[in-house]
CSV table of C-alpha atoms and ligand atoms in Angstrom, one decimal:
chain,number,residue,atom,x,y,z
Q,1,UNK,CA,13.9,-44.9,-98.7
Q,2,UNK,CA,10.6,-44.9,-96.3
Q,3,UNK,CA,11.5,-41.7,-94.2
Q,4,UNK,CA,9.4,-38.5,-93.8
Q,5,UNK,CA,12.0,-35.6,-93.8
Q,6,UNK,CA,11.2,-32.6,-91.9
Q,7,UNK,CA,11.2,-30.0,-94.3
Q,8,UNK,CA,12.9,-27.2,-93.7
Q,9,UNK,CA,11.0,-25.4,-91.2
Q,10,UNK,CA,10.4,-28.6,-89.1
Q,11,UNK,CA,14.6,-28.9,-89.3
Q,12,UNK,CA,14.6,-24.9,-87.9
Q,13,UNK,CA,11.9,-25.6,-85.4
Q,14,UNK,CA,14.2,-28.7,-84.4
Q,15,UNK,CA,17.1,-26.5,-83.5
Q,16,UNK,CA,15.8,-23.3,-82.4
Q,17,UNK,CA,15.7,-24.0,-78.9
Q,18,UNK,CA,19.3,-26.1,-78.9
Q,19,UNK,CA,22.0,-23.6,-76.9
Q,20,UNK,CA,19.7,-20.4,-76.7
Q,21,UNK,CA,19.8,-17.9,-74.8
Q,22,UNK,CA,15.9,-16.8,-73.1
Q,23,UNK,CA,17.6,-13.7,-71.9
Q,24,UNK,CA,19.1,-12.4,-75.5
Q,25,UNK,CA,17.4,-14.5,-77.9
Q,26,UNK,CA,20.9,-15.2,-79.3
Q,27,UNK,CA,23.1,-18.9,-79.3
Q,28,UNK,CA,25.2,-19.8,-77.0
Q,29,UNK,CA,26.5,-23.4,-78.8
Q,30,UNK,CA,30.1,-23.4,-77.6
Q,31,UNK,CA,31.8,-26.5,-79.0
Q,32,UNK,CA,32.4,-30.0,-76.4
Q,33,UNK,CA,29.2,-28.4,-74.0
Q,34,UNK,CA,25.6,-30.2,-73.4
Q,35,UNK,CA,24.8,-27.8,-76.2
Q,36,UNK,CA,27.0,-29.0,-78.6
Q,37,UNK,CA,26.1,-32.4,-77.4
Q,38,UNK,CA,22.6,-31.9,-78.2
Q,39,UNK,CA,23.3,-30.7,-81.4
Q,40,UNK,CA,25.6,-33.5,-82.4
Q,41,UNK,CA,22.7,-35.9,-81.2
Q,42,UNK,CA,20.2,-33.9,-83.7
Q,43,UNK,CA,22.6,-34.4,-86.5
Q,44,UNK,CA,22.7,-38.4,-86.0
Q,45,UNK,CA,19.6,-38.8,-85.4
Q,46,UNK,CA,18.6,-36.9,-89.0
Q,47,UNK,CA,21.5,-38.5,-90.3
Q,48,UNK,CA,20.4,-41.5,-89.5
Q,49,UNK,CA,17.0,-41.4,-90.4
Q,50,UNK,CA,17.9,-40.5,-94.4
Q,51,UNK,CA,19.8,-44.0,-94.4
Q,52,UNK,CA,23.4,-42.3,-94.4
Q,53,UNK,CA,26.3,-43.9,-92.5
Q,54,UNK,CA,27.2,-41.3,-89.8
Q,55,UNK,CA,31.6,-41.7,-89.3
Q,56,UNK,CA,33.3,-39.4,-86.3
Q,57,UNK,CA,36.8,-38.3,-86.4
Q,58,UNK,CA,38.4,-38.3,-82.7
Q,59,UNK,CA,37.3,-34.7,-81.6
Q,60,UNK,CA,33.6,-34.7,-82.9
Q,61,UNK,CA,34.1,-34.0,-86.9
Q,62,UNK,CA,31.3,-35.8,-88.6
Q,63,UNK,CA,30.7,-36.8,-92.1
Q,64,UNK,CA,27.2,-38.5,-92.7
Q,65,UNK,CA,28.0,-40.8,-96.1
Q,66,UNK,CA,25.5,-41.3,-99.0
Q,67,UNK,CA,27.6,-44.4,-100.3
Q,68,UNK,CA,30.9,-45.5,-100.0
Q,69,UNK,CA,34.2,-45.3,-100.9
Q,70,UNK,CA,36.5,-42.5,-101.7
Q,71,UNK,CA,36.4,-39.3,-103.4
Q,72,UNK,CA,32.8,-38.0,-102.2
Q,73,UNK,CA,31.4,-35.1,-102.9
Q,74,UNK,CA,30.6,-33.4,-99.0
Q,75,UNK,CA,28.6,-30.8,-98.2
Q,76,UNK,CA,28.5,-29.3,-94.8
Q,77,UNK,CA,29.3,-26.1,-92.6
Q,78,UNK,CA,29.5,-26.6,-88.7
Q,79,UNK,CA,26.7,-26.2,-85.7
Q,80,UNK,CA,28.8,-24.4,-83.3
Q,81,UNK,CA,28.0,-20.5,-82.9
Q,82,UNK,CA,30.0,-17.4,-81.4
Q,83,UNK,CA,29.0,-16.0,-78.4
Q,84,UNK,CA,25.4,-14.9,-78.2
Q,85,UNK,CA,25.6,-15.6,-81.9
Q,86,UNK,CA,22.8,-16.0,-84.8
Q,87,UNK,CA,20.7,-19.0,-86.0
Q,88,UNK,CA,22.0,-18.9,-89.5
Q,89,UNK,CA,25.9,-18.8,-89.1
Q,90,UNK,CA,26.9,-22.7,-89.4
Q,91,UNK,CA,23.7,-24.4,-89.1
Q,92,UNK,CA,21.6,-23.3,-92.5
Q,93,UNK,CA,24.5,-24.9,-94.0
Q,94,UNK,CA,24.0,-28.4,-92.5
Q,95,UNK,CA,20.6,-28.2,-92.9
Q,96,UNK,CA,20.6,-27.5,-96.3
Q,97,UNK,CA,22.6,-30.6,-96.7
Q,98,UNK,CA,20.3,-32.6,-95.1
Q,99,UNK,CA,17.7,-31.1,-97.1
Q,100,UNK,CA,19.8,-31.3,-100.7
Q,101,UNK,CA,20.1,-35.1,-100.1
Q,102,UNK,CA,16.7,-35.1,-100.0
Q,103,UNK,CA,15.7,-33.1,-103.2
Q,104,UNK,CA,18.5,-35.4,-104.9
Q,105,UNK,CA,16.4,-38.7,-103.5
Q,106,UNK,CA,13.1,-36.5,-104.7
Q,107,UNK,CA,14.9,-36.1,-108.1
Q,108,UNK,CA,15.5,-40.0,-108.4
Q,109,UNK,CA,19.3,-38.6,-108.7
Q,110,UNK,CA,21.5,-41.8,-108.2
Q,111,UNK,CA,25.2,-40.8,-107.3
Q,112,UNK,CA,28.0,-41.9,-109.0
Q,113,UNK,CA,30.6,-41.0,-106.6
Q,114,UNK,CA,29.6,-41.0,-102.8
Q,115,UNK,CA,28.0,-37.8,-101.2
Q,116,UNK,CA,28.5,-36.4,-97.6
Q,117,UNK,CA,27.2,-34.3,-95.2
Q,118,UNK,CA,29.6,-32.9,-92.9
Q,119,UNK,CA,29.9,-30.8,-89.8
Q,120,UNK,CA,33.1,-29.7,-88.8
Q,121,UNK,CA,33.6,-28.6,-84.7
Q,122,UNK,CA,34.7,-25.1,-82.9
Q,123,UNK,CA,34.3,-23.5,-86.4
Q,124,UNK,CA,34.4,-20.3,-84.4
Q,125,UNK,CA,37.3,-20.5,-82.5
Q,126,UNK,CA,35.0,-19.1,-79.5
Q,127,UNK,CA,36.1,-21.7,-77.0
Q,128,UNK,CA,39.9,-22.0,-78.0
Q,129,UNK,CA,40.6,-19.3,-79.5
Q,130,UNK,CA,41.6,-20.6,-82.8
Q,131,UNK,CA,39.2,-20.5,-85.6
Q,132,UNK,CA,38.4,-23.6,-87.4
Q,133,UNK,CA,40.0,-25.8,-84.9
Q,134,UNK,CA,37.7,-29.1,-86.3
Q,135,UNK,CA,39.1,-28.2,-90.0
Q,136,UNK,CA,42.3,-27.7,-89.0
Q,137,UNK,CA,42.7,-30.9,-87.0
Q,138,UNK,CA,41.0,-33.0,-89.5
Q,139,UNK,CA,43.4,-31.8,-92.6
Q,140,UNK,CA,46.4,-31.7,-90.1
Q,141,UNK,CA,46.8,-28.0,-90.8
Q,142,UNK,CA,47.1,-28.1,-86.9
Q,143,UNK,CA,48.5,-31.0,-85.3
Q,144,UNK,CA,46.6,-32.7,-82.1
Q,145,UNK,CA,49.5,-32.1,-80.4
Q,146,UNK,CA,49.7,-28.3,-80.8
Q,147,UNK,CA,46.3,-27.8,-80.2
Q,148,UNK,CA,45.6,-30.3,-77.7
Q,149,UNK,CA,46.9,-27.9,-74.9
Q,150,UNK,CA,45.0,-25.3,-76.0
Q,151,UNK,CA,43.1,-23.7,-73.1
Q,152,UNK,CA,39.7,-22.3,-73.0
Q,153,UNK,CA,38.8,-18.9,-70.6
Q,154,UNK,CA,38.4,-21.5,-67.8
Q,155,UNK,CA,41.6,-23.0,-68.1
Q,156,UNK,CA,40.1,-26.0,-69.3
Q,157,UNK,CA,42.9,-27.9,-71.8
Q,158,UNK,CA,41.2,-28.9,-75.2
Q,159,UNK,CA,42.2,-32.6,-75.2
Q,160,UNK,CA,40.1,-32.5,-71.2
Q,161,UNK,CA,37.2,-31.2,-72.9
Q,162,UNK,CA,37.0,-33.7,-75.8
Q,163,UNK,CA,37.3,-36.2,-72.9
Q,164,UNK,CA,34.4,-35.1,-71.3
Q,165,UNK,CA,32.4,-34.7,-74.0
Q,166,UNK,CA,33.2,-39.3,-74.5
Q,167,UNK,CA,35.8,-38.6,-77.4
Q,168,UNK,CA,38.5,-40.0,-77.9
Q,169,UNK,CA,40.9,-37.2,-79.0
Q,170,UNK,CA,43.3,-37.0,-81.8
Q,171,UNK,CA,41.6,-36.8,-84.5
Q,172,UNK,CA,41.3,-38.9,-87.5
Q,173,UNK,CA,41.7,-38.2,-91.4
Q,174,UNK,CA,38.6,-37.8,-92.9
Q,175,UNK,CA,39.2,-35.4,-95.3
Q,176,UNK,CA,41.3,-38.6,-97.0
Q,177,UNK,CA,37.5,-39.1,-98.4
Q,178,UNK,CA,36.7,-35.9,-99.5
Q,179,UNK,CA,37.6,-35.1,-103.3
Q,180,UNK,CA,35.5,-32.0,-103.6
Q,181,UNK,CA,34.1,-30.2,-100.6
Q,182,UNK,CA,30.9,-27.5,-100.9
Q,183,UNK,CA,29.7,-25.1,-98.1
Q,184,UNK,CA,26.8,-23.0,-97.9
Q,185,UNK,CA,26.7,-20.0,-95.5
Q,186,UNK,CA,24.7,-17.5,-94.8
Q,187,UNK,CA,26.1,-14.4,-96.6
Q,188,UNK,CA,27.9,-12.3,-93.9
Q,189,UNK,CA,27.3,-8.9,-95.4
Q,190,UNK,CA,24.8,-7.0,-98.2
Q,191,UNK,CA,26.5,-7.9,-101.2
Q,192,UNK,CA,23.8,-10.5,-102.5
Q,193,UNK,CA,20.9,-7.6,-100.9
Q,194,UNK,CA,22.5,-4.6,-103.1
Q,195,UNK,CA,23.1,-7.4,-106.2
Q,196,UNK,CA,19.2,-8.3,-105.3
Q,197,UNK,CA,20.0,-12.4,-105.4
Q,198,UNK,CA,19.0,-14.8,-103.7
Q,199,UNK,CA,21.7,-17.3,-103.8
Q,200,UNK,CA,26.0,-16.1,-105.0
Q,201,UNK,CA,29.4,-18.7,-105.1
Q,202,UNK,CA,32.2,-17.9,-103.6
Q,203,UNK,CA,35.1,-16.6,-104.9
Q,204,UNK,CA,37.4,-15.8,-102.1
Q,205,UNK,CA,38.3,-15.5,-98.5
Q,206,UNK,CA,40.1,-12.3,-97.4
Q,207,UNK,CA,43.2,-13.0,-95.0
Q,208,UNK,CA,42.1,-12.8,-91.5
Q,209,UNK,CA,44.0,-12.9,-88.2
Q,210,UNK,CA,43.2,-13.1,-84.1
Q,211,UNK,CA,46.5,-11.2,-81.7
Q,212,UNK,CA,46.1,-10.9,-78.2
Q,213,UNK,CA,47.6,-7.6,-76.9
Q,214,UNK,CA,48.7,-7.9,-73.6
Q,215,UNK,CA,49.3,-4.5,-71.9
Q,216,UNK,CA,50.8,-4.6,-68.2
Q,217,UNK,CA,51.2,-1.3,-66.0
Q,218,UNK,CA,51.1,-0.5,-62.0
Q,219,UNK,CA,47.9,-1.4,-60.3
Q,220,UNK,CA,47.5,1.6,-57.9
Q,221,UNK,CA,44.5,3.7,-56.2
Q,222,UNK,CA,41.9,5.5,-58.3
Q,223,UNK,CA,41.8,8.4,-55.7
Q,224,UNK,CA,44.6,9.8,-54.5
Q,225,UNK,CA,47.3,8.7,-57.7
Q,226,UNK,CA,47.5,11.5,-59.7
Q,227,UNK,CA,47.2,11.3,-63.6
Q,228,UNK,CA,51.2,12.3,-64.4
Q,229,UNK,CA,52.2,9.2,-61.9
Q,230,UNK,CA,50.2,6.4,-63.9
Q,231,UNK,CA,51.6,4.0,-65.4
Q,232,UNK,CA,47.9,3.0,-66.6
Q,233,UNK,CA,47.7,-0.4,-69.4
Q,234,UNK,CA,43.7,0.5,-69.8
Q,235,UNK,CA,44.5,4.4,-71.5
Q,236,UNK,CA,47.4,2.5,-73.4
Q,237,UNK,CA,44.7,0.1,-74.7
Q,238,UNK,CA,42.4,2.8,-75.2
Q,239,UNK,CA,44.7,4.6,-77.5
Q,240,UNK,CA,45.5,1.3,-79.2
Q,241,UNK,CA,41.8,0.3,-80.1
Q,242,UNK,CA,41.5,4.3,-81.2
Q,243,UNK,CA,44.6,3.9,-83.4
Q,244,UNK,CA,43.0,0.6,-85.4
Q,245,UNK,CA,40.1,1.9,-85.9
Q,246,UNK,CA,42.1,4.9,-87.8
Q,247,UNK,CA,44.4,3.0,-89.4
Q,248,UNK,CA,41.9,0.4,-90.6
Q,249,UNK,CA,39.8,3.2,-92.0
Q,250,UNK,CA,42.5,5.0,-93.4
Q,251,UNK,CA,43.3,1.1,-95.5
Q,252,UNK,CA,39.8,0.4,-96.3
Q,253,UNK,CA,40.1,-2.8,-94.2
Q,254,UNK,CA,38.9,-4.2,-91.0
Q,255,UNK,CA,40.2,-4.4,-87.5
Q,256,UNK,CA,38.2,-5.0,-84.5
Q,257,UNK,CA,39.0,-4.9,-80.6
Q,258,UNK,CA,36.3,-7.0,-79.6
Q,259,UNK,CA,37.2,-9.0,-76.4
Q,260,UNK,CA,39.0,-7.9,-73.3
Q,261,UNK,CA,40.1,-8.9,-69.8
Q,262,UNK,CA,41.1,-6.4,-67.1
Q,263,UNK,CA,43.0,-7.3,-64.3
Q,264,UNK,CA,41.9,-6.8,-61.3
Q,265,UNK,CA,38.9,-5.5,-63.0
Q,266,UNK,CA,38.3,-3.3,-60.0
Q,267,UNK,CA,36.0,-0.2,-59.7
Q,268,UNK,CA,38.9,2.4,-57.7
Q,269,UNK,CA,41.7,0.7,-58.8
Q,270,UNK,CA,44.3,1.2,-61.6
Q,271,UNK,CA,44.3,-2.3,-63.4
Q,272,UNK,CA,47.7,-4.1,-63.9
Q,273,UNK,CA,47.1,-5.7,-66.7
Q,274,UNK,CA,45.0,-5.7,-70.0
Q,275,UNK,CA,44.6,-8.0,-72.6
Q,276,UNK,CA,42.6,-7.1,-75.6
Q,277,UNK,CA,42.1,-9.1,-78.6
Q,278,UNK,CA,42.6,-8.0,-82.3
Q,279,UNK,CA,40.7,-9.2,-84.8
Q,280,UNK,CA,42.2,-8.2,-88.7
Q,281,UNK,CA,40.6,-8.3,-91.9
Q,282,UNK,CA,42.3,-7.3,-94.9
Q,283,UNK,CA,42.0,-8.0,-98.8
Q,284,UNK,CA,45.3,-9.1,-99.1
Q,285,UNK,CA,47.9,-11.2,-97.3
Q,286,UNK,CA,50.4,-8.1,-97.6
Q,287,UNK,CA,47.6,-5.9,-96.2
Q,288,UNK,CA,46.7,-7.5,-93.4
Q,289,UNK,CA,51.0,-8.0,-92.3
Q,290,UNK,CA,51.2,-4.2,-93.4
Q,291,UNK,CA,48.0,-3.0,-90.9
Q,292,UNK,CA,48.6,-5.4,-88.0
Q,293,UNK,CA,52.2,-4.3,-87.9
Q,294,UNK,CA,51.5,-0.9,-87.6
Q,295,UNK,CA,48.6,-1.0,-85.1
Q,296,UNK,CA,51.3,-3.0,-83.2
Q,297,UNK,CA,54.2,-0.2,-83.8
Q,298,UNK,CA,51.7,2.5,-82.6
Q,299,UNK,CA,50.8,0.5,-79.6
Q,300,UNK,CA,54.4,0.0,-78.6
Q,301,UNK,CA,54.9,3.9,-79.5
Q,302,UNK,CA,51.8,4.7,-76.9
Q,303,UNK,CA,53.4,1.9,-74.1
Q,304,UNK,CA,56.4,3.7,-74.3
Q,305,UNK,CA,54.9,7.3,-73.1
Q,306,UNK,CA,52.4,5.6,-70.7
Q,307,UNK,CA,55.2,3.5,-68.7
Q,308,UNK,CA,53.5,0.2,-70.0
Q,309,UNK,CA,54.3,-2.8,-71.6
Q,310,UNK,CA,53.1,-4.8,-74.8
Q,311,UNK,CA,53.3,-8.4,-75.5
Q,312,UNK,CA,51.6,-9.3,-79.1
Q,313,UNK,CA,50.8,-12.7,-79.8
Q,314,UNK,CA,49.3,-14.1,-82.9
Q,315,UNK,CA,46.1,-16.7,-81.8
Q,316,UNK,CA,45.0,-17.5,-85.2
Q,317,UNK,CA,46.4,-16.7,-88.6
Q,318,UNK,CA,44.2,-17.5,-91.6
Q,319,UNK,CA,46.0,-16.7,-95.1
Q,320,UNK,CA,43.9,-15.5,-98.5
Q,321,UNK,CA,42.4,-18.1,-99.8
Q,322,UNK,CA,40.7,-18.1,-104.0
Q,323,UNK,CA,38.7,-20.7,-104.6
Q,324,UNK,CA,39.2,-23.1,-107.6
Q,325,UNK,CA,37.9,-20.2,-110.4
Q,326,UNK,CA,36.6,-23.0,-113.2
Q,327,UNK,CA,34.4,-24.7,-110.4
Q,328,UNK,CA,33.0,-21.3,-109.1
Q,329,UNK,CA,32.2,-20.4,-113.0
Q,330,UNK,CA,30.5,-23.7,-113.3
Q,331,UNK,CA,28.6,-23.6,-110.4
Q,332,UNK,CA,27.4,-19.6,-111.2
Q,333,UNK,CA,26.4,-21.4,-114.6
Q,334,UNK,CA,24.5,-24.1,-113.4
Q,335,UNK,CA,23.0,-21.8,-111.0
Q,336,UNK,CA,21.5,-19.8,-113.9
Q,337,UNK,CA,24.5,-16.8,-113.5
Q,338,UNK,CA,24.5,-16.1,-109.8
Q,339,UNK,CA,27.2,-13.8,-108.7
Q,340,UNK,CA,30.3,-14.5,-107.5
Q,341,UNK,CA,31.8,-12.9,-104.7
Q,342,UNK,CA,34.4,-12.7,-102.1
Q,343,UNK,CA,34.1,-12.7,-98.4
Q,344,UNK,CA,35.7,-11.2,-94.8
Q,345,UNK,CA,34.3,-14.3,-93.0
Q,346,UNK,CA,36.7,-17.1,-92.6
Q,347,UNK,CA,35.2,-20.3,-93.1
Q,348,UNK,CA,36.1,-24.5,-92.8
Q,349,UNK,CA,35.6,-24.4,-96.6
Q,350,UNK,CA,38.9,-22.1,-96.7
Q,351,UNK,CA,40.7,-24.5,-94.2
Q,352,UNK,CA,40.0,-27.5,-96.8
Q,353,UNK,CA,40.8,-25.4,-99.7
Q,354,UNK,CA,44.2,-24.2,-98.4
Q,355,UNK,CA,44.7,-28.2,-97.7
Q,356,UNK,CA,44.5,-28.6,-101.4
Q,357,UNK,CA,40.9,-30.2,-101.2
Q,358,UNK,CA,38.7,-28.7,-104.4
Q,359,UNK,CA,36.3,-26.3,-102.8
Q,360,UNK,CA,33.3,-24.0,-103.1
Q,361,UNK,CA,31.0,-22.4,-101.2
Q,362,UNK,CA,27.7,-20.8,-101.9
Q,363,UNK,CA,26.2,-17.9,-100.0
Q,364,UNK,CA,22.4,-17.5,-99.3
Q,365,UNK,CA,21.1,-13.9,-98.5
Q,366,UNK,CA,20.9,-12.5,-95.6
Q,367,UNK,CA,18.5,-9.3,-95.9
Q,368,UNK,CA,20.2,-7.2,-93.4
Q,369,UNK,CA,24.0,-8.6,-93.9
Q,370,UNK,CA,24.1,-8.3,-90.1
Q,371,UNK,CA,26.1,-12.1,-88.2
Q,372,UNK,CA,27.4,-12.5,-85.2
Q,373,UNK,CA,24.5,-11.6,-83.4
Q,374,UNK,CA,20.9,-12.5,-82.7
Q,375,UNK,CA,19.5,-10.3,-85.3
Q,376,UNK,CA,21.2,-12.7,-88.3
Q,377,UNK,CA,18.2,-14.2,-90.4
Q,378,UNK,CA,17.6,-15.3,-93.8
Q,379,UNK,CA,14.0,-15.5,-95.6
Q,380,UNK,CA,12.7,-19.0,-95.7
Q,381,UNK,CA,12.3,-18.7,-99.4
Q,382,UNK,CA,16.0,-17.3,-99.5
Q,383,UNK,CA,16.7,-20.5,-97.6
Q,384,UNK,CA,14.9,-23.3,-99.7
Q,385,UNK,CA,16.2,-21.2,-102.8
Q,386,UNK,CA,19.8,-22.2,-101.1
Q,387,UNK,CA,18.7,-25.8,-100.7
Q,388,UNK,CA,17.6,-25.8,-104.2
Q,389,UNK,CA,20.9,-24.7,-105.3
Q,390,UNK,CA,23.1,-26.8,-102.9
Q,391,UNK,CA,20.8,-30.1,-104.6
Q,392,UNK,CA,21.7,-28.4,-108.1
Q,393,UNK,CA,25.6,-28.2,-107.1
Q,394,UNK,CA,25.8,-31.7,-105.7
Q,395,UNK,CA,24.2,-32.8,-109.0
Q,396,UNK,CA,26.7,-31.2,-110.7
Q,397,UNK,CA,29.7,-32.7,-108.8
Q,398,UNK,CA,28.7,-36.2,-108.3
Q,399,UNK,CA,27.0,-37.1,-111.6
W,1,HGY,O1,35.2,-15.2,-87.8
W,1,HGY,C1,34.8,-15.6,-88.9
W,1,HGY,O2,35.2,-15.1,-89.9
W,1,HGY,C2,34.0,-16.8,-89.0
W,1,HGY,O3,32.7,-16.5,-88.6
W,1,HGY,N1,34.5,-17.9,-88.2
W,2,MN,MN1,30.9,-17.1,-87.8
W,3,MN,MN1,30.3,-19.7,-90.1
């Protein structure tokens, strides 16, 4: 194969500037945009260049084959980011697919079932609101037609912006292919920093959940309403985010009011409307029903006394998910006994788990556990020790 892969850094250095922000330093790489676009092209192009046939499901899912037929062994994460999001978060995975399939070439490894490298679209739900749409659609946990009218914060309907990003829509199968699916992350958190490793498996995703809270009251004057007249949905919001934080605290869990629209959004003016988003964490499915249900009673509780009203709707429900426990084993065992630990971050390796696909992930550390943001990094020796692992794992699975 006569191509000159850019290492590592050259494959950073590639995608640094694709989707980033000048004024924050963080990634703006919302899913059907020019940024996406750019990125998509990038993939291809690297694809393409290590010999690997390049297939496309209707909405953008890619899978870049090493080989043909059925049952491959992918690897893969996804290229779009959150808002103002980190480097790390999606894209070390794909590039330390790219990069495994290289070390397997370097190795003289010859597979004997085919290998993949995948990217999956709108991992982060930050367009559409629900996370893992590209998983979803591509194992039919969500149908194109439920999702197709799905509507970004511009009112733009999802099947529109596949359109104009020259897809076709409804997406295809191609999970049919996949008989064992592996993703690398970046680790979201310190456990792999306090366990001093460079490289851990994963053993589980925590339940996870997205409900928007809408709060309506009566819009009035800032001046001249007084306080005991309001029928305010901003203090009833207020006392709702207060009221999750306690009760997530008082659980050990995690919920987060992250997102929120005022209406009119007026300086001197009580708003008329609200609408906050949830986002809920918990280490059990039972949990994360038991919290969200009482954040939602206590919000009601504080509507009640304020004159408001609520509306809870569930965007985006993600169940537990354990991955297969004799491949994680395995793979901590091939990888000379690297930990194996859970995870809060939801992930399109979860969505193909749930799907009955055999998965694993591996997590690469991240010294300050800090995603979501433009300070996420990861060492480039942490990184290459991921690659090294990831070339290990697909050894492993397609030998
Ligand atoms: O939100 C998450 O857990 C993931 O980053 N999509
Ligand atoms: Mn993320
Ligand atoms: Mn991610």
């Amino acid at each position: 194969m006569d191509f000159e892969p850019g290492g590592f850094e050259q494959l950073w250095a590639d995608l640094a500037p694709l989707g980033r922000s000048a004024a924050s330093g963080g990634y703006f790489r919302q899913p059907w945009t020019a940024a996406d676009s750019e990125l998509r092209a990038w993939f291809v192009e690297q694809a393409e260049a290590r010999g690997l046939a390049v297939e496309s499901d209707g909405v953008g899912n890619l899978v870049a084959w090493w080989g043909e037929g059925d049952h491959g062994v992918v690897t893969g994460s996804h290229l779009d980011s959150v808002l103002d999001g980190g480097a790390y978060d999606g894209p070390l995975g794909v590039v330390s697919g790219l990069l495994a399939v290289d070390r397997l070439h370097a190795r003289g490894f010859e597979p004997s079932r085919p290998i993949g490298v995948s990217v999956f679209v709108e991992e982060e739900g930050s367009r559409f609101g629900l996370a893992c749409l590209g998983s979803r659609l591509a194992t039919g946990a969500t149908t194109w037609e439920q999702a197709r009218q799905l509507r970004d914060r511009d009112g733009i309907a999802l099947a529109d912006a596949v359109e104009q990003a020259g897809l076709p829509g409804a997406p295809g199968r191609l999970v049919e292919k996949i008989g064992c699916f592996v993703e690398l992350h970046v680790e979201q958190g310190r456990d792999l920093v306090d366990r001093d490793a460079a490289v851990g498996v994963g053993s589980a995703i925590w339940p996870h959940g997205r409900y928007r809270f809408d709060f309506t009251g009566q819009a009035n004057h800032a001046g001249t309403t007084r306080m005991e007249d309001r029928h305010d949905p901003m203090l009833s919001y207020a006392m709702t985010a207060l009221a999750a934080n306690k009760q997530a605290r008082l659980a050990g869990q995690r919920a987060t009011f992250g997102r929120l629209e005022v209406t009119p959004n007026g300086t001197n003016a009580i708003p008329s409307r609200v609408t906050a988003w949830l986002d809920a964490r918990c280490d059990s499915d039972e949990a994360l029903v038991a919290m969200v249900a009482e954040i939602e009673r206590l919000a009601t509780e504080r509507a009640g006394r304020d004159g408001t009203q609520l509306a809870v709707t569930p965007e985006s429900v993600s169940g537990a998910v354990h991955f297969d426990d004799a491949l994680a084993t395995r793979l901590a065992e091939v990888l000379g006994g690297a930990p194996v630990i859970p995870t809060g971050a939801g992930h399109d390796a979860g969505i193909l788990a749930a799907a009955g696909v055999r998965t694993a992930m591996l997590f690469v550390r991240n010294p300050t556990g800090i995603s979501h943001s433009p300070e996420e990094q990861a060492s480039t020796a942490d990184c290459l020790a991921g690659v090294e692992a990831l070339a290990d794992t697909l050894e492993e699975l397609a030998r």
